[in-house]
Each structure stands twice: as structure tokens, then as C-alpha cells.
Short mmCIF file of C-alpha atoms (C1' of nucleotides) and ligand atoms in Angstrom, two decimals:
data_model
loop_
_atom_site.label_atom_id
_atom_site.label_comp_id
_atom_site.label_asym_id
_atom_site.label_seq_id
_atom_site.Cartn_x
_atom_site.Cartn_y
_atom_site.Cartn_z
CA MET A 1 -0.10 0.05 0.06
CA ALA A 2 1.22 3.66 -1.00
CA SER A 3 2.94 5.13 2.08
CA GLN A 4 1.50 8.72 3.46
CA THR A 5 4.72 10.28 1.07
CA GLU A 6 3.60 8.40 -2.14
CA GLU A 7 0.20 9.32 -2.00
CA ASN A 8 1.09 13.24 -1.69
CA TYR A 9 3.36 12.58 -4.66
CA LEU A 10 0.63 10.94 -6.38
CA LYS A 11 -1.99 13.70 -6.09
CA ALA A 12 0.45 16.45 -6.95
CA LEU A 13 1.27 14.46 -10.21
CA PHE A 14 -2.60 14.04 -10.80
CA ASN A 15 -3.34 17.91 -10.23
CA LEU A 16 -0.31 19.18 -12.26
CA ALA A 17 -1.22 17.08 -15.04
CA ASN A 18 -4.90 18.58 -15.03
CA GLU A 19 -3.66 22.11 -15.05
CA GLN A 20 -0.39 21.84 -17.55
CA GLY A 21 0.00 18.23 -19.04
CA GLU A 22 3.66 18.35 -18.93
CA ILE A 23 4.97 17.67 -15.29
CA SER A 24 8.79 18.50 -14.64
CA ALA A 25 10.55 17.61 -11.63
CA THR A 26 10.92 21.60 -10.69
CA ASP A 27 7.06 21.63 -10.87
CA LEU A 28 6.90 18.71 -7.94
CA SER A 29 9.65 20.05 -6.02
CA SER A 30 7.91 23.55 -5.67
CA ILE A 31 4.69 22.01 -4.83
CA LEU A 32 5.97 19.44 -2.45
CA GLN A 33 8.54 21.68 -1.09
CA VAL A 34 11.22 19.23 -1.39
CA SER A 35 14.43 19.51 -3.24
CA THR A 36 14.60 18.15 -7.16
CA PRO A 37 17.09 15.19 -6.02
CA THR A 38 14.26 14.13 -3.68
CA VAL A 39 11.57 14.35 -6.59
CA ASN A 40 14.09 12.53 -8.71
CA SER A 41 14.49 9.41 -6.29
CA MET A 42 10.73 9.19 -5.49
CA VAL A 43 9.81 9.53 -9.24
CA ARG A 44 11.85 6.42 -9.80
CA ASN A 45 10.51 4.58 -7.08
CA LEU A 46 7.03 5.31 -8.21
CA SER A 47 7.98 4.50 -11.76
CA GLU A 48 9.25 0.93 -10.42
CA GLN A 49 5.78 0.35 -8.92
CA GLY A 50 4.27 1.13 -12.33
CA LEU A 51 2.53 4.19 -11.19
CA VAL A 52 4.42 6.71 -13.03
CA ASN A 53 6.24 6.89 -16.54
CA TYR A 54 9.81 8.15 -16.00
CA GLU A 55 12.76 8.26 -18.63
CA LYS A 56 15.79 10.46 -17.87
CA TYR A 57 15.41 14.02 -18.94
CA LYS A 58 11.52 13.40 -20.06
CA PRO A 59 8.69 14.99 -18.64
CA ILE A 60 7.17 13.22 -15.96
CA SER A 61 3.46 11.36 -16.38
CA LEU A 62 1.27 9.12 -14.29
CA THR A 63 0.38 5.65 -15.89
CA ALA A 64 -3.21 4.58 -15.97
CA LYS A 65 -2.40 2.52 -12.67
CA GLY A 66 -1.05 5.88 -11.27
CA LYS A 67 -4.01 8.07 -12.24
CA ARG A 68 -6.41 5.63 -10.76
CA GLU A 69 -4.41 5.28 -7.32
CA ALA A 70 -4.00 9.26 -7.44
CA ALA A 71 -7.95 9.87 -7.88
CA LEU A 72 -8.77 7.43 -5.04
CA VAL A 73 -6.49 9.54 -2.63
CA ILE A 74 -8.20 12.48 -3.98
CA ARG A 75 -11.58 11.16 -3.44
CA LYS A 76 -10.80 10.41 0.14
CA HIS A 77 -9.56 14.08 0.45
CA ARG A 78 -12.62 15.72 -1.08
CA LEU A 79 -14.96 13.24 0.66
CA THR A 80 -13.17 14.15 3.93
CA GLU A 81 -13.59 17.85 3.05
CA MET A 82 -17.40 17.55 2.49
CA TYR A 83 -17.86 15.66 5.63
CA LEU A 84 -15.93 18.35 7.84
CA VAL A 85 -18.19 21.00 6.23
CA GLU A 86 -21.42 19.05 6.31
CA LYS A 87 -21.32 16.81 9.30
CA MET A 88 -18.84 18.83 11.68
CA GLY A 89 -19.61 22.43 10.76
CA PHE A 90 -16.01 23.45 9.87
CA GLY A 91 -15.71 26.54 7.16
CA TRP A 92 -14.56 25.74 3.78
CA GLU A 93 -11.42 27.55 4.45
CA MET A 94 -10.74 25.18 7.40
CA VAL A 95 -11.03 21.72 5.89
CA HIS A 96 -8.02 21.30 3.39
CA GLU A 97 -5.40 21.33 5.94
CA ILE A 98 -7.30 18.57 8.07
CA ALA A 99 -8.33 16.62 4.88
CA GLU A 100 -4.54 16.49 4.05
CA GLN A 101 -3.80 14.32 7.02
CA ILE A 102 -7.00 12.36 7.05
CA GLU A 103 -6.68 11.18 3.55
CA HIS A 104 -4.08 8.97 4.63
CA ILE A 105 -6.10 6.71 6.94
CA LYS A 106 -5.88 3.13 6.00
CA SER A 107 -9.39 2.03 6.50
CA PRO A 108 -11.87 1.67 3.57
CA VAL A 109 -14.93 1.29 5.75
CA PHE A 110 -14.38 4.69 7.28
CA PHE A 111 -14.34 6.54 3.96
CA ASP A 112 -17.10 4.47 2.61
CA ARG A 113 -19.17 5.53 5.76
CA MET A 114 -18.46 9.15 5.23
CA ASP A 115 -19.83 8.59 1.59
CA GLU A 116 -22.96 7.04 2.95
CA LEU A 117 -23.40 9.34 5.59
CA LEU A 118 -23.32 12.32 3.15
CA GLY A 119 -25.48 10.62 0.67
CA HIS A 120 -22.70 10.05 -2.21
CA PRO A 121 -21.95 13.62 -2.72
CA THR A 122 -20.46 14.22 -6.28
CA VAL A 123 -18.44 17.62 -5.48
CA ASP A 124 -16.48 18.67 -2.41
CA PRO A 125 -17.12 21.93 -0.57
CA HIS A 126 -14.97 24.00 -3.24
CA GLY A 127 -17.11 22.57 -6.07
CA SER A 128 -14.28 20.14 -7.21
CA PRO A 129 -15.71 16.64 -8.45
CA ILE A 130 -15.21 13.77 -6.29
CA PRO A 131 -13.85 10.56 -7.99
CA ASP A 132 -15.95 7.63 -7.67
CA LYS A 133 -14.87 4.29 -6.25
CA ASN A 134 -13.02 3.16 -9.36
CA GLY A 135 -11.28 6.59 -9.44
CA LYS A 136 -13.35 7.76 -12.27
CA ILE A 137 -13.96 11.96 -12.26
CA ILE A 138 -16.92 13.44 -14.08
CA TRP A 139 -15.69 16.93 -15.11
CA LYS A 140 -18.38 19.32 -15.28
CA ALA A 141 -17.96 22.13 -18.23
CA TYR A 142 -17.90 25.02 -16.06
CA GLN A 143 -16.78 28.71 -17.55
CA LYS A 144 -14.77 31.29 -15.85
CA LEU A 145 -16.53 34.22 -14.65
CA SER A 146 -14.11 36.33 -16.48
CA ASP A 147 -15.38 34.91 -19.71
CA CYS A 148 -19.05 35.92 -19.09
CA LYS A 149 -20.72 38.96 -20.94
CA PRO A 150 -22.59 41.85 -19.17
CA GLY A 151 -26.23 40.88 -18.72
CA ASP A 152 -25.45 37.09 -17.96
CA THR A 153 -27.00 35.34 -14.90
CA VAL A 154 -24.85 32.84 -13.92
CA LYS A 155 -24.46 30.39 -10.66
CA LEU A 156 -21.39 30.25 -8.85
CA SER A 157 -20.69 26.51 -8.85
CA ALA A 158 -16.58 26.07 -8.34
CA LEU A 159 -13.42 27.42 -8.11
CA THR A 160 -10.30 27.04 -9.79
CA HIS A 161 -7.83 27.61 -6.86
CA SER A 162 -8.99 27.37 -3.09
CA SER A 163 -6.07 28.90 -1.11
CA GLU A 164 -6.99 29.79 2.46
CA ASP A 165 -7.02 33.49 1.69
CA PHE A 166 -8.89 33.25 -1.35
CA LEU A 167 -11.91 31.70 0.70
CA ILE A 168 -11.68 34.20 3.38
CA PHE A 169 -11.90 36.91 0.85
CA LEU A 170 -15.02 34.95 -0.76
CA ASN A 171 -16.34 34.68 2.81
CA SER A 172 -16.08 38.39 3.29
CA LYS A 173 -18.23 39.21 0.02
CA LYS A 174 -20.57 36.36 0.94
CA LEU A 175 -19.70 34.79 -2.20
CA ASN A 176 -20.90 31.26 -1.55
CA LEU A 177 -21.20 28.49 -3.77
CA GLY A 178 -24.90 28.17 -5.46
CA VAL A 179 -25.09 32.14 -5.28
CA HIS A 180 -26.51 33.53 -8.55
CA ILE A 181 -24.75 36.56 -9.86
CA LYS A 182 -25.86 39.11 -12.40
CA ILE A 183 -23.24 40.60 -14.17
CA GLU A 184 -23.91 44.42 -14.52
CA SER A 185 -20.94 45.76 -16.63
CA ILE A 186 -17.15 44.99 -17.35
CA GLU A 187 -14.61 47.67 -16.96
CA LYS A 188 -12.55 47.33 -20.49
CA TYR A 189 -9.40 48.71 -18.92
CA ASP A 190 -8.81 46.02 -16.19
CA GLY A 191 -11.49 43.24 -16.60
CA SER A 192 -12.96 44.08 -13.39
CA MET A 193 -16.74 43.60 -13.01
CA THR A 194 -19.65 44.96 -11.35
CA ILE A 195 -21.92 42.10 -10.28
CA SER A 196 -25.00 42.06 -8.11
CA TYR A 197 -26.12 38.81 -6.37
CA LEU A 198 -28.25 38.21 -2.93
CA LYS A 199 -30.77 40.48 -2.98
CA LYS A 200 -29.37 43.41 -4.44
CA HIS A 201 -25.84 43.03 -3.07
CA ARG A 202 -23.49 45.05 -5.44
CA GLU A 203 -19.90 44.68 -5.63
CA VAL A 204 -16.96 45.47 -7.82
CA ILE A 205 -14.62 42.43 -8.02
CA SER A 206 -11.35 42.29 -9.85
CA ASN A 207 -10.17 40.28 -12.82
CA VAL A 208 -7.91 38.17 -10.67
CA VAL A 209 -11.03 37.10 -8.83
CA CYS A 210 -13.34 36.64 -11.76
CA GLU A 211 -10.59 34.20 -13.18
CA LYS A 212 -10.86 31.78 -10.20
CA LEU A 213 -14.66 31.71 -10.17
CA LEU A 214 -16.12 29.11 -12.26
CA VAL A 215 -19.91 29.37 -12.86
CA GLU A 216 -22.89 27.70 -14.94
CA LYS A 217 -25.34 29.74 -17.25
CA VAL A 218 -28.53 29.95 -15.47
CA LYS A 219 -31.66 29.22 -17.70
CA SER A 220 -34.37 32.06 -16.97
CA MET B 1 5.57 17.92 18.39
CA ALA B 2 5.71 14.19 19.07
CA SER B 3 5.85 11.83 16.11
CA GLN B 4 3.40 9.09 15.55
CA THR B 5 5.54 6.67 16.72
CA GLU B 6 6.70 8.44 20.04
CA GLU B 7 2.90 8.97 20.55
CA ASN B 8 2.52 5.18 20.53
CA TYR B 9 5.18 4.66 22.84
CA LEU B 10 3.83 7.26 25.19
CA LYS B 11 0.56 5.54 25.33
CA ALA B 12 1.95 2.11 25.76
CA LEU B 13 4.16 3.26 28.63
CA PHE B 14 0.99 5.18 30.26
CA ASN B 15 -1.33 1.89 30.01
CA LEU B 16 1.29 -0.38 31.33
CA ALA B 17 1.78 2.19 34.09
CA ASN B 18 -2.00 1.81 35.08
CA GLU B 19 -1.68 -2.02 34.65
CA GLN B 20 1.57 -2.95 36.47
CA GLY B 21 3.21 0.04 37.79
CA GLU B 22 6.72 -1.18 36.82
CA ILE B 23 7.40 -1.29 33.23
CA SER B 24 10.10 -3.21 31.36
CA ALA B 25 11.59 -2.87 27.87
CA THR B 26 10.34 -6.38 27.05
CA ASP B 27 6.90 -5.43 28.09
CA LEU B 28 6.64 -2.41 25.61
CA SER B 29 8.51 -4.51 22.98
CA SER B 30 5.63 -6.92 23.00
CA ILE B 31 3.04 -4.63 23.17
CA LEU B 32 4.42 -2.48 20.38
CA GLN B 33 5.64 -5.54 18.44
CA VAL B 34 9.16 -4.25 17.80
CA SER B 35 12.68 -5.53 19.25
CA THR B 36 13.95 -4.61 22.66
CA PRO B 37 16.95 -2.66 21.12
CA THR B 38 14.21 -0.48 19.43
CA VAL B 39 12.50 -0.15 22.35
CA ASN B 40 15.86 0.90 24.27
CA SER B 41 16.76 3.64 21.59
CA MET B 42 13.35 5.02 21.64
CA VAL B 43 13.14 5.15 25.43
CA ARG B 44 16.46 6.81 25.53
CA ASN B 45 15.09 9.54 23.15
CA LEU B 46 11.92 10.17 25.05
CA SER B 47 14.40 10.58 28.08
CA GLU B 48 16.06 13.08 26.51
CA GLN B 49 12.69 14.80 25.73
CA GLY B 50 11.99 14.82 29.65
CA LEU B 51 9.26 12.52 29.07
CA VAL B 52 10.31 9.34 30.63
CA ASN B 53 12.52 8.67 33.33
CA TYR B 54 15.25 6.22 32.30
CA GLU B 55 18.58 4.81 34.11
CA LYS B 56 19.95 1.70 32.52
CA TYR B 57 18.76 -1.71 33.95
CA LYS B 58 16.04 0.17 35.84
CA PRO B 59 12.52 -0.08 35.51
CA ILE B 60 10.99 2.69 33.02
CA SER B 61 8.42 5.20 33.78
CA LEU B 62 6.74 8.62 32.50
CA THR B 63 7.71 11.73 33.80
CA ALA B 64 4.74 13.95 34.72
CA LYS B 65 5.15 15.69 31.39
CA GLY B 66 5.02 12.51 29.71
CA LYS B 67 2.07 11.22 31.76
CA ARG B 68 0.27 14.62 30.48
CA GLU B 69 1.57 13.90 26.68
CA ALA B 70 0.12 10.41 26.99
CA ALA B 71 -3.20 11.39 28.37
CA LEU B 72 -3.45 13.77 25.73
CA VAL B 73 -3.15 11.09 22.86
CA ILE B 74 -5.27 8.72 24.71
CA ARG B 75 -7.89 11.81 24.84
CA LYS B 76 -7.59 11.82 21.01
CA HIS B 77 -8.24 8.22 20.90
CA ARG B 78 -11.11 7.68 22.93
CA LEU B 79 -13.11 11.14 21.65
CA THR B 80 -12.42 9.43 18.31
CA GLU B 81 -13.78 6.07 19.18
CA MET B 82 -16.80 7.86 20.71
CA TYR B 83 -17.59 10.10 17.73
CA LEU B 84 -17.29 6.99 15.54
CA VAL B 85 -19.83 5.09 17.53
CA GLU B 86 -22.07 7.84 18.24
CA LYS B 87 -21.82 9.95 15.21
CA MET B 88 -20.65 7.63 12.33
CA GLY B 89 -22.80 4.38 13.46
CA PHE B 90 -19.72 2.08 13.66
CA GLY B 91 -19.79 -0.72 16.37
CA TRP B 92 -17.59 -0.61 19.36
CA GLU B 93 -15.95 -3.65 17.85
CA MET B 94 -14.58 -1.82 14.90
CA VAL B 95 -13.45 1.54 16.23
CA HIS B 96 -10.15 0.92 18.07
CA GLU B 97 -8.09 0.48 14.58
CA ILE B 98 -9.38 3.31 13.07
CA ALA B 99 -8.81 5.53 16.20
CA GLU B 100 -5.33 4.36 16.42
CA GLN B 101 -4.62 6.14 13.25
CA ILE B 102 -6.78 9.26 13.78
CA GLU B 103 -5.20 10.03 17.22
CA HIS B 104 -2.30 11.27 15.54
CA ILE B 105 -4.14 13.91 13.50
CA LYS B 106 -2.27 17.07 14.21
CA SER B 107 -5.37 19.49 14.46
CA PRO B 108 -6.67 20.72 18.07
CA VAL B 109 -9.66 22.31 16.41
CA PHE B 110 -10.65 18.74 14.96
CA PHE B 111 -10.80 17.10 18.21
CA ASP B 112 -12.45 19.97 20.10
CA ARG B 113 -15.07 19.80 17.49
CA MET B 114 -15.59 16.26 18.06
CA ASP B 115 -15.52 16.95 21.88
CA GLU B 116 -18.22 19.65 21.32
CA LEU B 117 -20.55 17.57 18.89
CA LEU B 118 -20.28 14.67 21.46
CA GLY B 119 -21.51 17.12 24.26
CA HIS B 120 -18.02 16.84 26.23
CA PRO B 121 -18.18 13.03 26.84
CA THR B 122 -16.39 11.45 29.74
CA VAL B 123 -16.18 7.73 28.61
CA ASP B 124 -15.30 5.99 25.46
CA PRO B 125 -17.63 3.41 23.88
CA HIS B 126 -16.12 0.75 26.19
CA GLY B 127 -16.74 2.48 29.44
CA SER B 128 -12.76 3.81 29.57
CA PRO B 129 -12.61 7.49 30.88
CA ILE B 130 -11.75 10.29 28.57
CA PRO B 131 -8.86 12.33 29.86
CA ASP B 132 -9.76 16.43 30.03
CA LYS B 133 -7.85 18.95 27.98
CA ASN B 134 -5.29 19.17 30.80
CA GLY B 135 -4.75 15.37 30.85
CA LYS B 136 -6.37 14.63 33.75
CA ILE B 137 -8.50 11.37 34.05
CA ILE B 138 -11.29 10.61 36.52
CA TRP B 139 -10.97 7.14 37.41
CA LYS B 140 -14.41 5.71 38.59
CA ALA B 141 -14.32 3.04 41.45
CA TYR B 142 -15.89 0.19 39.49
CA GLN B 143 -15.75 -3.27 40.70
CA LYS B 144 -15.24 -6.74 38.62
CA LEU B 145 -18.26 -8.60 38.01
CA SER B 146 -16.21 -11.59 39.31
CA ASP B 147 -15.94 -10.07 42.88
CA CYS B 148 -19.96 -9.71 43.08
CA LYS B 149 -22.29 -12.08 44.92
CA PRO B 150 -25.11 -14.08 44.16
CA GLY B 151 -28.31 -11.81 44.56
CA ASP B 152 -26.61 -8.46 43.67
CA THR B 153 -27.87 -6.64 40.78
CA VAL B 154 -25.45 -4.47 38.91
CA LYS B 155 -25.12 -2.14 35.83
CA LEU B 156 -22.42 -3.05 33.42
CA SER B 157 -20.23 0.13 32.97
CA ALA B 158 -16.86 -0.75 31.54
CA LEU B 159 -14.53 -3.38 30.40
CA THR B 160 -11.09 -4.04 31.49
CA HIS B 161 -10.11 -5.42 28.11
CA SER B 162 -11.71 -4.55 24.84
CA SER B 163 -10.27 -6.96 22.45
CA GLU B 164 -12.01 -7.37 19.01
CA ASP B 165 -13.03 -10.83 19.80
CA PHE B 166 -14.35 -10.19 23.09
CA LEU B 167 -16.40 -7.47 21.97
CA ILE B 168 -17.79 -9.55 19.27
CA PHE B 169 -18.51 -12.07 22.20
CA LEU B 170 -20.51 -9.53 24.04
CA ASN B 171 -22.36 -8.57 21.04
CA SER B 172 -23.46 -12.26 20.65
CA LYS B 173 -24.83 -12.11 24.30
CA LYS B 174 -26.39 -8.81 23.96
CA LEU B 175 -24.17 -7.59 27.01
CA ASN B 176 -23.83 -3.67 26.17
CA LEU B 177 -22.80 -1.12 28.64
CA GLY B 178 -25.57 0.11 30.84
CA VAL B 179 -27.39 -3.29 30.89
CA HIS B 180 -28.70 -4.26 34.63
CA ILE B 181 -27.27 -7.66 35.26
CA LYS B 182 -28.97 -9.73 38.27
CA ILE B 183 -26.59 -12.42 39.54
CA GLU B 184 -28.44 -15.41 40.10
CA SER B 185 -25.80 -18.02 41.04
CA ILE B 186 -21.99 -18.82 40.96
CA GLU B 187 -20.62 -22.18 40.49
CA LYS B 188 -17.98 -22.74 43.10
CA TYR B 189 -15.89 -24.83 40.96
CA ASP B 190 -15.00 -22.61 38.51
CA GLY B 191 -16.43 -19.35 39.14
CA SER B 192 -18.90 -19.30 36.37
CA MET B 193 -21.70 -17.05 36.87
CA THR B 194 -25.66 -17.72 36.00
CA ILE B 195 -26.88 -14.22 35.21
CA SER B 196 -30.20 -12.51 33.95
CA TYR B 197 -30.49 -9.33 32.17
CA LEU B 198 -32.71 -7.86 29.49
CA LYS B 199 -36.16 -9.43 29.93
CA LYS B 200 -35.40 -12.52 31.72
CA HIS B 201 -32.19 -13.19 29.25
CA ARG B 202 -30.75 -16.10 31.27
CA GLU B 203 -27.00 -16.68 30.40
CA VAL B 204 -24.14 -18.82 32.09
CA ILE B 205 -20.84 -16.78 31.43
CA SER B 206 -17.10 -18.08 32.44
CA ASN B 207 -15.13 -16.37 35.01
CA VAL B 208 -12.86 -15.42 32.20
CA VAL B 209 -15.38 -13.43 31.07
CA CYS B 210 -16.78 -12.09 34.55
CA GLU B 211 -13.11 -10.93 35.25
CA LYS B 212 -13.25 -8.36 32.28
CA LEU B 213 -16.53 -6.89 32.97
CA LEU B 214 -16.54 -4.01 35.57
CA VAL B 215 -19.96 -2.81 37.02
CA GLU B 216 -21.46 -0.68 39.47
CA LYS B 217 -23.84 -1.53 42.14
CA VAL B 218 -27.28 -0.38 41.52
CA LYS B 219 -29.34 1.13 44.29
CA SER B 220 -32.64 -0.34 44.32
"C1'" DT C 1 26.28 27.06 -33.60
"C1'" DT C 2 28.16 28.00 -29.64
"C1'" DA C 3 28.09 30.00 -24.80
"C1'" DA C 4 25.16 30.58 -21.01
"C1'" DC C 5 21.60 29.62 -18.49
"C1'" DT C 6 18.13 26.31 -16.63
"C1'" DT C 7 16.97 21.77 -15.70
"C1'" DG C 8 17.75 17.18 -14.09
"C1'" DT C 9 20.87 13.57 -12.26
"C1'" DT C 10 24.61 11.41 -9.40
"C1'" DA C 11 26.95 10.88 -5.29
"C1'" DG C 12 27.22 11.04 -0.76
"C1'" DA C 13 25.46 12.16 3.62
"C1'" DC C 14 21.60 12.45 7.57
"C1'" DT C 15 17.80 11.30 10.53
"C1'" DA C 16 14.10 8.06 12.57
"C1'" DA C 17 12.72 4.11 13.07
"C1'" DT C 18 13.39 -0.49 12.54
"C1'" DC C 19 16.30 -4.95 12.63
"C1'" DT C 20 20.09 -8.86 13.93
"C1'" DA C 21 23.97 -10.46 16.50
"C1'" DA C 22 26.78 -10.00 20.34
"C1'" DC C 23 27.63 -8.70 24.96
"C1'" DT C 24 26.72 -7.24 29.95
"C1'" DT C 25 24.09 -6.88 34.06
"C1'" DT C 26 20.81 -8.68 36.97
"C1'" DA C 27 17.74 -12.22 38.67
"C1'" DT C 28 17.20 -17.24 39.71
"C1'" DA C 29 17.89 -21.44 41.36
"C1'" DA C 30 20.66 -25.36 42.33
"C1'" DT D 1 27.39 -18.78 46.47
"C1'" DT D 2 28.20 -19.59 41.84
"C1'" DA D 3 26.29 -21.29 37.31
"C1'" DT D 4 22.79 -20.65 34.10
"C1'" DA D 5 18.83 -18.36 32.37
"C1'" DA D 6 16.63 -14.03 31.60
"C1'" DA D 7 16.58 -9.05 30.54
"C1'" DG D 8 18.81 -5.07 29.08
"C1'" DT D 9 22.37 -3.00 26.20
"C1'" DT D 10 25.79 -1.84 22.47
"C1'" DA D 11 27.14 -2.15 17.92
"C1'" DG D 12 26.42 -2.13 13.32
"C1'" DA D 13 23.30 -2.57 9.42
"C1'" DT D 14 18.81 -1.30 6.73
"C1'" DT D 15 15.29 1.32 4.80
"C1'" DA D 16 12.19 5.47 3.68
"C1'" DG D 17 12.61 10.18 3.14
"C1'" DT D 18 15.28 13.83 3.15
"C1'" DC D 19 19.39 16.88 2.01
"C1'" DT D 20 23.64 19.83 -0.34
"C1'" DA D 21 27.27 19.74 -3.74
"C1'" DA D 22 28.73 18.60 -8.19
"C1'" DC D 23 28.02 17.29 -12.50
"C1'" DA D 24 25.40 16.40 -16.96
"C1'" DA D 25 21.81 17.28 -20.37
"C1'" DG D 26 18.87 20.15 -22.70
"C1'" DT D 27 17.44 25.08 -23.73
"C1'" DT D 28 18.02 29.65 -25.45
"C1'" DA D 29 19.49 33.43 -27.38
"C1'" DA D 30 23.41 35.95 -29.06
MN1 MN E 301 -8.65 20.42 -0.66
MN1 MN E 302 -1.75 14.69 2.44
MN1 MN E 303 -9.25 1.97 21.88
MN1 MN E 304 -1.63 4.91 17.20
#
DNA sequence: TTAACTTGTTAGACTAATCTAACTTTATAA
DNA sequence: TTATAAAGTTAGATTAGTCTAACAAGTTAA
């Protein structure tokens, strides 16, 4: 069974692959906060276990088996986050750190029970999809708020990044998942948007923020 | 902060001290399933941290600081077991293994939240006391069922040992904590007891079992 | 197309936690 | 009271995961 460290490498590889395609030792090194020689030796180890494709000086990738393993760790992480929010009353900005540890618990029944108590959720508290028990992920086709036009009404459904700082910022603006947002206008100069939501709440949000908000068109 | 391994040693030391007083390297070795040289080097390490009193060839003991640390790990273990039973619906025979892992999660708020959701419980699902946030334990003065007399009516309140096998045995006899037991008779020869409980349920249980059941006198 | 920079790899070392083999101290019992 | 057994310690090795320093390969840009 994969160690805690190995599971963290698999997750990092999986996430990087979905953000960039090509993965370098340097990327892993900066995400996992370890030196490149450390990455190098772990990648060789994972490669020997058939989880990673490795050839000297070539970009790193997960094998099919590695992808599945990674997705199952991510499943545990996201189920945990959902459980912490829904059943234990934690805020969405607090759960990542705890889930980072609990995801490594070796007990299938524990995660199965969470899944059951939650009613088999398909997304985590940040809107990211929860892989199924076979490691399969259903990616929903969201668009960035920054790609929407004035007059559009959309539902906030997920985030591209969910750092604690960003989540606390969203809390302060009462921008929770599920909120319906009307785009009033877009400033040409810097792409900042004036939006309204929740009984005429009106805010101006920067392009940096709009880029991180994933939305669905609302049929109305 | 104490590593997972260190925390497990502290717990073992704490439990052994409450069962035997004097602790030997061999005891730790057999409980933790590691060799005596391994125990030796870890005990020296804990001693350097001021958690254990160690002198060559002398029995091992926890310092005040070590006792406190140990009790706080046991607190996390028992809160977790209680949470798993009360909030997640696990049987009392399933929770020890999972708690053995979750007890090492580094997140005070996580355990505080469990404690709060459970309403600050004082005992775990096996009747063992949960140390408070300062590591203080209140030991209740239970007696063994095997020390009771025919005619006594008692409440089953705790267990001296809670191996999975024993818990499954108790399940099969419907002997749960809180059950009121009337001692009908005791067989002189082997100390086995005929007891009745739960609407005239009548059973003969061996002395081996009676020795492991902790009860309180019922005033009636 | 070659020099300079960036990225990746190798070599060698370290720490925590473990082991086995060998030795020393303490306990037991003839 | 001394020989034997049991318990504890030391020495030295191993594995996973990490590091730094040095070197090699690949990329970029003059
Ligand atoms: Mn997360
Ligand atoms: Mn993790
Ligand atoms: Mn337990
Ligand atoms: Mn443990």
C-alpha cells in the first residue's frame, strides 16, 4: 500500500497533469516543498511500482494505474472535506489542512461510511468533483466568470484555486457556492466586474478574482 | 511535536503503568511489536525529551510531562472512538483500529469539534474514561463482576480489556454497556456465573469473562 | 552554432525507526 | 554462592525520505 508520502506525490502529479499536461521535477519540487533530487528518487521509486512513466530528462507522467491510485486519494481528500463541512460544521477555508492528513487513513470502511452519511456527494465544498470508487472523475464544463458577458446571470459553482486567503476573501463578500450572480458591467481597462447577487448586493470584483470563479449559465 | 511513533510509545507506557506499575523494555517490546533494542533507543530518545525517566537496567516510567502528553493522546483516541460510534454508526468492535490512526492527526480544532459535537463525553464506547484537556483522568471505582455475590444487581459500566474478539462475543450475548445484570448463582468449582438481564435473558458466563466486566452496584 | 543558463541527475550524507548478533548486567535457582 | 537463564544494552546494518554539492543534459539566445 502506498505510503503517506507516496500518496502526496501521486496527488500532486494528478493535479499538475490536469493543470499543465507536462510535469517537470521542478514543478513537483516546488509544490511538495522538497528538493529536486528528492523528487528524482521518489519518481524512480513510483516508476518501479508502475505508477509513473519515467525516462531520464523527459517530462513525468502518471500511468493508468497511477492515475487511478491518485484519484482514489483525491476521493478520500474530498469526501473528508465534504464531511468536515457538512457534518462537523467547519468552514470551507478550514478543511483542506485537516483533509490533507485524514486522506491517508488506511480504512476503506471509514471513507465508505462518510460517503454514505453524506449521500454519495459528487462535489467537495469548493465545487471540485469527487472521483468515484473506481477513480473515475466526471468533469463538469464550467466557464470562468471572467469569460462571461454583461447581462449574463450565472450560478457560482466551483473555484479554480482554493487557497485559505481566497476562501476568506469570498466569505467576506458572501460569495458562496450556489449564489446567483448577475453581471452588471465589465470595466474594459482592467477586466474588473460589477456584479449583483443576494438581494441586490452590489460589488466590484477584480479580474484576478473573476478568473478563479467557475460558473454555470442559468436558464431563465 | 511528538511523532506518531513517539505518541504510540507514550500511550503504551501510560497503559502499562496503570496495569502493572513497573514497566520493562520487554513489556513495551511485546506490546508495540518491536525488538528490545528498538525500545531501548526510543526510550533514551523520550528520556532526552523529558518525557520518560530512564536509567540503565532500571524499570521505565513516565515523567509528569510524559504522563500529560500520553493522556492527551489517549484523549484523542477515546474521543475518536466515541465519535465513530455515536456520530458515524460504527460498532464498538470496529473503532479501535481506526482511532489508532486518527489519534495522530495534528489539529486541535478537529478534536475540539468532536468533543463539542459529542457534548463533552467522559467515557469512551468501552467505558474507559476520557482524559480532560489538561490530561487529567477521573477514575471511577468500578468492581469486577467476578467479585460480586449471588443476588446482587449491577450495571455493566466498563471493560478491563476490549479486544475485537471479546467485543464480538459480548455482542452475541447482547451484553452492552448500561445493561442491568442480576447474579442468580455462582458455580463454586470454576467461578462461572448464571446471570439474567434484559427481560429474563438467562446466561451462564465463564469466570474469564466475569473478570473483564466492570460493574457498579445498582441502588434499588 | 556555440556560450550561458536552466533543468535534471548522481554521489554522498543524514535522521528516524527499525532490525540481528553479540555482549553485559541482573535475577534465579541448584 | 556460583552457574545458568533472562533481561537489557551496544554495535552495526537497513530502509524511507530527505538534504547539499557537484556534474551532465537540454534549452535559449546572441
Ligand atoms: Mn483540498
Ligand atoms: Mn496529504
Ligand atoms: Mn481503543
Ligand atoms: Mn496509534
